Amino acid sequence: MNHTLSVFVEDKPGVLARVSSLLARRGFNIHSLAVGPSHEDGMSKMTIVVEAPELEQVKKQLHKLVNVVKITELEPDQSIEREVMLVRVSAASGRRSDVLEIASIFKAVAVDVGHNSICFQVAGEPAKINDFLELVRPYGVIDLVKSGRVALARDTKGKQPRLRAVN
Amino acid sequence: MTTMTGAQALIKALEHEGVDIAFGVPGGAILPAYDPILDSSIRHVLARHEQGAGHMAEGYAWATGKVGVCIATSGPGATNLVTPLADALMDSVPIVAITGQVPTGAVGNDAFQEAYTTGITMPATKHNYFVTDPDEIPQLVHEAFHIASTGRPGPVLLDLPKDILNATTTWHTPVDLSLPGYRPTVDGHPLRVREAVEMIAAAERPVLYVGGGIIKANGAGELRRFAELTNVPVTTTLMGRGAFPDAHPLAMGMPGMHGTYTAITAIQKSDLLISIGVRFDDRVTGNPSTFAPHAKVIHVDVDPAEIGKVRVPEVPIVGDARAVLAQLIEAWGERPTPERTAWRETVRGWQRDHPLRYQQSPDGPLKPQYVVEELHRITGGDAIVVAGVGQHQMWASQFWQFNHPRRWINSGGLGTMGFAVPAAIGAKAGMPDELVYAIDGDGCFQMTSQELITAATDGIPVKVAIMNNGVHGMVTQWQRLFYNNRFSASQLGNMVDYVKLAEAMGCVGLRADSPDEVAPTIEKSLSINDRPVVVEFVVDPEEMVFPMVPAGGSNDDVILGPTERVITAASDLP
Ligand SMILES: Cc1ncc(C[n+]2csc(CCOP(=O)(O)OP(=O)(O)O)c2C)c(N)n1
Ligand SMILES: [Mg+2]
């Protein structure tokens, strides 16, 4: 089962290596890991999607790292999850319009257009990105890269659950 | 402000932390740090191998409760430290390791004697530092000592490039620590503590299962008070020997693979396991799904990750063992001490029917258990005992009576052969007025015996009993039991003249190979205090350690001796 963890860490050299090596050593599978600066100086935020039957152990072990300050588990319905994908789709002149049509539905942006291929940038919910990918796959995916998931908790104070569903 | 080098700041910072002794081996990258040691109050002990230096720091820490310090150069010096670091991490031993590194500009270029020390030691330390600014040295040293010695103790490493050691700096007195991600919990949650007390009062067959956490927290006094107050029998793990006096009527000895029948069975029959400073190690639990099947569990540990890792407790209490025991005593309050007549009588029955045993015939081969018992008798038990890893370690733990904490030192979690000699040296260096007696195996001894040269040179008169059975005894035991007596690569042979070897290293060498020689030889060893003494006991190579719960087996299924197998029946219940 995949879990999304938001891990607030001190921005110290080696902190990424510490986190990833700890997860590997304890036998937890990293599905994706994204890291960058946070709202606080000297602190970074990692979004880790981890596959682990025992999430408590993952959290407790991560907490043992001196540079890890806070760990929050993000429930899918109470958080915003986003990913960016760059995907190069084979698009010979005859099939170009079909591909572009799918792209426009998904608000995928053509960021590089070549003679036989188009590279799209798609951003959004991981599920949406996967849907797009499945739809263009039959045309031939030549190359692909994903950013890894980033996520933040929603501001749920005083809101009804259904209002929160608005993106 | 007076200027100094980074190296001088480092040594001053160590003095500032109260370091009186360091164990190490110099080399190119760390040389700048060695020069100011000459002008410092720190005694440096020149080990013969960095692994030895690391285990010495561990032995020092085990015996004194203070942080042990070891120093090594870059590359091979640092990689030689990996074993003691991993050992200290497993056994929660507070040590600080200082390593030299190639100059900052050369890092990453495969420079001479470069190794990625912080990377290699990341999973073998509680925390480590790559130092990039000489001004930060005192603060980082301060942090390192704090992290090593607080919470669940462990090893911390500081890697210092040579140019940082040579750089000019000034002294920056360490300021208050700012470690937002490191705040160990000391006191247990009061609600949980009350819950625990209620359960203990209501339990019919409670067992205190305690380990190294009690010793690390200096909580032996509180443990004893609490055990007496609640009248609960106590089992002390290999790491916790001495946390509770073996001579006490409530003591049941060690649990686990080579534990006493009583401790193993009491846990299996228990309805409440009060676990303090233990981690449900597989050498204790065997197959965890059959471990203490009737028991509710209270688990006290300073490391939250240990709670629920193997067994989910009914009452989890994160906190320092001593602090939580004090809370438990307080919460127990004026309640009367329960009689627990039936349970105590059942336990006594097991003790009576299944004591630890062995047979020493007057003219037969010398039994290692007899040597341990004689050592205990003649010294009055007044010694720090340091063991290697193997059968001799189990016999030492089983047949020595430990009545005080910090008088038993061994490699529990990692099981590091070669631990005993250097750890004994570290212990003796830290506690020079105590008798320090290592009980080592011949295989272990051959891994690190050269450190006796260190002991002889530096005037650290340890004593080492070698249980010479000519084999990797623990390996042959498994080969006897599980590999059809096929002794692959476990025969050490009898090439070594240990008396001569000892003498060649500046020690006194003695030998005993029959039961009647044991006592006089031990007496002789105790009369020599100006040099290290090595005593070779030529012991029976066929002797096996019992009781035994085979690895991964159920604790209900204890092998009591070479020809017996006892399956404890549920009808044993009181
Ligand atoms: C460094 C290391 N290598 C290998 C082992 C595996 N091992 C465990 S006990 C043992 C035999 C120990 O022999 P010895 O020191 O003679 O002790 P004995 O069991 O004979 O008392 C071995 C090889 C180990 N624990 N540590
Ligand atoms: Mg042996």
mmCIF file of C-alpha atoms in Angstrom, chain A residues 11-166:
data_model
loop_
_atom_site.group_PDB
_atom_site.id
_atom_site.type_symbol
_atom_site.label_atom_id
_atom_site.label_comp_id
_atom_site.label_asym_id
_atom_site.label_seq_id
_atom_site.Cartn_x
_atom_site.Cartn_y
_atom_site.Cartn_z
ATOM 1 C CA ASP A 11 18.591 21.492 4.875
ATOM 2 C CA LYS A 12 21.908 19.867 5.816
ATOM 3 C CA PRO A 13 24.343 18.124 3.467
ATOM 4 C CA GLY A 14 23.525 14.471 3.067
ATOM 5 C CA VAL A 15 19.989 14.669 4.387
ATOM 6 C CA LEU A 16 18.516 13.206 1.201
ATOM 7 C CA ALA A 17 21.032 10.363 1.324
ATOM 8 C CA ARG A 18 20.198 9.724 4.974
ATOM 9 C CA VAL A 19 16.496 9.492 4.278
ATOM 10 C CA SER A 20 16.744 7.340 1.178
ATOM 11 C CA SER A 21 19.389 5.040 2.622
ATOM 12 C CA LEU A 22 17.372 4.552 5.783
ATOM 13 C CA LEU A 23 14.273 3.601 3.810
ATOM 14 C CA ALA A 24 16.283 1.206 1.664
ATOM 15 C CA ARG A 25 18.035 -0.323 4.666
ATOM 16 C CA ARG A 26 14.794 -0.989 6.479
ATOM 17 C CA GLY A 27 13.290 -2.577 3.392
ATOM 18 C CA PHE A 28 10.729 0.127 2.594
ATOM 19 C CA ASN A 29 10.158 0.741 -1.104
ATOM 20 C CA ILE A 30 10.319 4.332 -2.289
ATOM 21 C CA HIS A 31 7.774 4.925 -5.019
ATOM 22 C CA SER A 32 8.754 8.549 -5.501
ATOM 23 C CA LEU A 33 10.650 11.180 -3.610
ATOM 24 C CA ALA A 34 10.646 14.904 -4.320
ATOM 25 C CA VAL A 35 12.598 17.440 -2.342
ATOM 26 C CA GLY A 36 13.058 21.192 -2.403
ATOM 27 C CA PRO A 37 13.170 24.298 -0.252
ATOM 28 C CA SER A 38 10.281 24.923 2.116
ATOM 29 C CA HIS A 39 8.572 28.020 3.519
ATOM 30 C CA GLU A 40 11.228 28.253 6.219
ATOM 31 C CA ASP A 41 14.837 29.243 5.719
ATOM 32 C CA GLY A 42 17.276 26.400 6.163
ATOM 33 C CA MET A 43 14.515 23.816 5.978
ATOM 34 C CA SER A 44 13.456 21.560 3.147
ATOM 35 C CA LYS A 45 10.338 19.581 2.543
ATOM 36 C CA MET A 46 10.315 16.107 1.104
ATOM 37 C CA THR A 47 7.303 14.375 -0.300
ATOM 38 C CA ILE A 48 7.874 10.658 -0.130
ATOM 39 C CA VAL A 49 5.526 8.103 -1.572
ATOM 40 C CA VAL A 50 6.486 4.916 0.139
ATOM 41 C CA GLU A 51 5.254 1.394 -0.134
ATOM 42 C CA ALA A 52 5.207 -0.141 3.303
ATOM 43 C CA PRO A 53 2.866 -2.415 5.178
ATOM 44 C CA GLU A 54 3.909 -0.848 8.480
ATOM 45 C CA LEU A 55 3.787 2.879 8.113
ATOM 46 C CA GLU A 56 4.297 3.464 11.842
ATOM 47 C CA GLN A 57 7.753 1.872 11.613
ATOM 48 C CA VAL A 58 8.657 4.036 8.613
ATOM 49 C CA LYS A 59 7.694 7.164 10.494
ATOM 50 C CA LYS A 60 9.430 6.139 13.693
ATOM 51 C CA GLN A 61 12.615 5.171 11.905
ATOM 52 C CA LEU A 62 12.640 8.422 9.934
ATOM 53 C CA HIS A 63 12.149 10.329 13.173
ATOM 54 C CA LYS A 64 15.368 8.833 14.486
ATOM 55 C CA LEU A 65 17.296 10.833 11.911
ATOM 56 C CA VAL A 66 18.638 13.885 13.699
ATOM 57 C CA ASN A 67 17.840 16.169 10.738
ATOM 58 C CA VAL A 68 14.210 15.098 10.432
ATOM 59 C CA VAL A 69 12.003 17.587 12.259
ATOM 60 C CA LYS A 70 8.431 16.645 11.412
ATOM 61 C CA ILE A 71 6.619 13.921 9.533
ATOM 62 C CA THR A 72 3.016 14.188 8.383
ATOM 63 C CA GLU A 73 1.122 11.461 6.668
ATOM 64 C CA LEU A 74 -1.069 12.971 3.969
ATOM 65 C CA GLU A 75 -4.385 11.259 3.394
ATOM 66 C CA PRO A 76 -5.383 11.496 -0.284
ATOM 67 C CA ASP A 77 -8.739 13.131 0.482
ATOM 68 C CA GLN A 78 -7.243 15.698 2.803
ATOM 69 C CA SER A 79 -4.320 16.801 0.732
ATOM 70 C CA ILE A 80 -3.410 18.235 -2.626
ATOM 71 C CA GLU A 81 -1.156 15.980 -4.643
ATOM 72 C CA ARG A 82 0.524 17.076 -7.818
ATOM 73 C CA GLU A 83 3.019 15.726 -10.286
ATOM 74 C CA VAL A 84 4.618 16.982 -13.491
ATOM 75 C CA MET A 85 5.332 14.717 -16.428
ATOM 76 C CA LEU A 86 7.264 15.356 -19.598
ATOM 77 C CA VAL A 87 6.402 12.809 -22.232
ATOM 78 C CA ARG A 88 7.590 12.552 -25.798
ATOM 79 C CA VAL A 89 4.971 10.961 -28.008
ATOM 80 C CA SER A 90 5.622 9.720 -31.474
ATOM 81 C CA ALA A 91 3.510 11.852 -33.803
ATOM 82 C CA ALA A 92 4.143 11.456 -37.473
ATOM 83 C CA SER A 93 2.361 14.093 -39.534
ATOM 84 C CA GLY A 94 -0.721 11.908 -40.179
ATOM 85 C CA ARG A 95 -1.569 11.324 -36.496
ATOM 86 C CA ARG A 96 -0.594 14.621 -35.022
ATOM 87 C CA SER A 97 -4.068 16.062 -34.665
ATOM 88 C CA ASP A 98 -5.354 13.033 -32.747
ATOM 89 C CA VAL A 99 -2.589 13.394 -30.204
ATOM 90 C CA LEU A 100 -3.071 17.133 -29.936
ATOM 91 C CA GLU A 101 -6.758 16.648 -29.332
ATOM 92 C CA ILE A 102 -6.139 14.358 -26.380
ATOM 93 C CA ALA A 103 -3.582 16.866 -25.115
ATOM 94 C CA SER A 104 -6.000 19.728 -25.204
ATOM 95 C CA ILE A 105 -8.536 17.792 -23.129
ATOM 96 C CA PHE A 106 -5.884 17.191 -20.484
ATOM 97 C CA LYS A 107 -4.478 20.726 -20.693
ATOM 98 C CA ALA A 108 -1.159 19.160 -21.665
ATOM 99 C CA VAL A 109 1.175 21.722 -23.179
ATOM 100 C CA ALA A 110 3.283 20.891 -26.210
ATOM 101 C CA VAL A 111 6.677 22.154 -25.115
ATOM 102 C CA ASP A 112 8.794 20.772 -27.931
ATOM 103 C CA VAL A 113 7.623 19.838 -31.392
ATOM 104 C CA GLY A 114 9.803 17.849 -33.747
ATOM 105 C CA HIS A 115 9.302 16.263 -37.143
ATOM 106 C CA ASN A 116 8.127 12.955 -35.785
ATOM 107 C CA SER A 117 7.337 13.620 -32.170
ATOM 108 C CA ILE A 118 5.830 16.039 -29.711
ATOM 109 C CA CYS A 119 6.917 16.518 -26.128
ATOM 110 C CA PHE A 120 4.069 17.347 -23.728
ATOM 111 C CA GLN A 121 4.161 18.782 -20.299
ATOM 112 C CA VAL A 122 1.299 17.601 -18.101
ATOM 113 C CA ALA A 123 0.816 18.780 -14.554
ATOM 114 C CA GLY A 124 -1.827 17.832 -12.077
ATOM 115 C CA GLU A 125 -3.135 15.029 -10.030
ATOM 116 C CA PRO A 126 -1.197 11.802 -10.420
ATOM 117 C CA ALA A 127 -4.316 9.985 -11.620
ATOM 118 C CA LYS A 128 -4.937 12.523 -14.349
ATOM 119 C CA ILE A 129 -1.359 12.209 -15.549
ATOM 120 C CA ASN A 130 -1.653 8.463 -15.692
ATOM 121 C CA ASP A 131 -4.907 8.742 -17.655
ATOM 122 C CA PHE A 132 -3.215 10.968 -20.199
ATOM 123 C CA LEU A 133 -0.318 8.575 -20.449
ATOM 124 C CA GLU A 134 -2.604 5.618 -21.095
ATOM 125 C CA LEU A 135 -4.412 7.511 -23.835
ATOM 126 C CA VAL A 136 -1.264 8.516 -25.714
ATOM 127 C CA ARG A 137 0.511 5.218 -25.174
ATOM 128 C CA PRO A 138 -0.972 3.612 -28.321
ATOM 129 C CA TYR A 139 0.635 6.358 -30.421
ATOM 130 C CA GLY A 140 4.073 5.395 -29.086
ATOM 131 C CA VAL A 141 5.779 6.850 -26.052
ATOM 132 C CA ILE A 142 9.413 7.549 -26.917
ATOM 133 C CA ASP A 143 10.596 9.044 -23.654
ATOM 134 C CA LEU A 144 9.119 10.004 -20.334
ATOM 135 C CA VAL A 145 10.071 11.618 -17.045
ATOM 136 C CA LYS A 146 8.056 12.373 -13.923
ATOM 137 C CA SER A 147 8.869 14.853 -11.191
ATOM 138 C CA GLY A 148 7.745 12.640 -8.359
ATOM 139 C CA ARG A 149 4.755 13.604 -6.313
ATOM 140 C CA VAL A 150 4.591 16.785 -4.260
ATOM 141 C CA ALA A 151 1.829 17.236 -1.778
ATOM 142 C CA LEU A 152 0.480 19.619 0.844
ATOM 143 C CA ALA A 153 -2.238 19.180 3.417
ATOM 144 C CA ARG A 154 -5.502 20.987 2.700
ATOM 145 C CA ASP A 155 -6.732 23.737 4.934
ATOM 146 C CA THR A 156 -9.670 21.862 6.363
ATOM 147 C CA LYS A 157 -10.551 24.178 9.194
ATOM 148 C CA GLY A 158 -14.301 24.714 9.276
ATOM 149 C CA LYS A 159 -14.902 23.323 5.801
ATOM 150 C CA GLN A 160 -17.353 20.688 4.765
ATOM 151 C CA PRO A 161 -15.758 17.707 3.057
ATOM 152 C CA ARG A 162 -17.543 18.241 -0.254
ATOM 153 C CA LEU A 163 -16.373 21.837 -0.514
ATOM 154 C CA ARG A 164 -12.834 20.610 -0.129
ATOM 155 C CA ALA A 165 -13.140 18.599 -3.309
ATOM 156 C CA VAL A 166 -12.895 21.773 -5.377
#
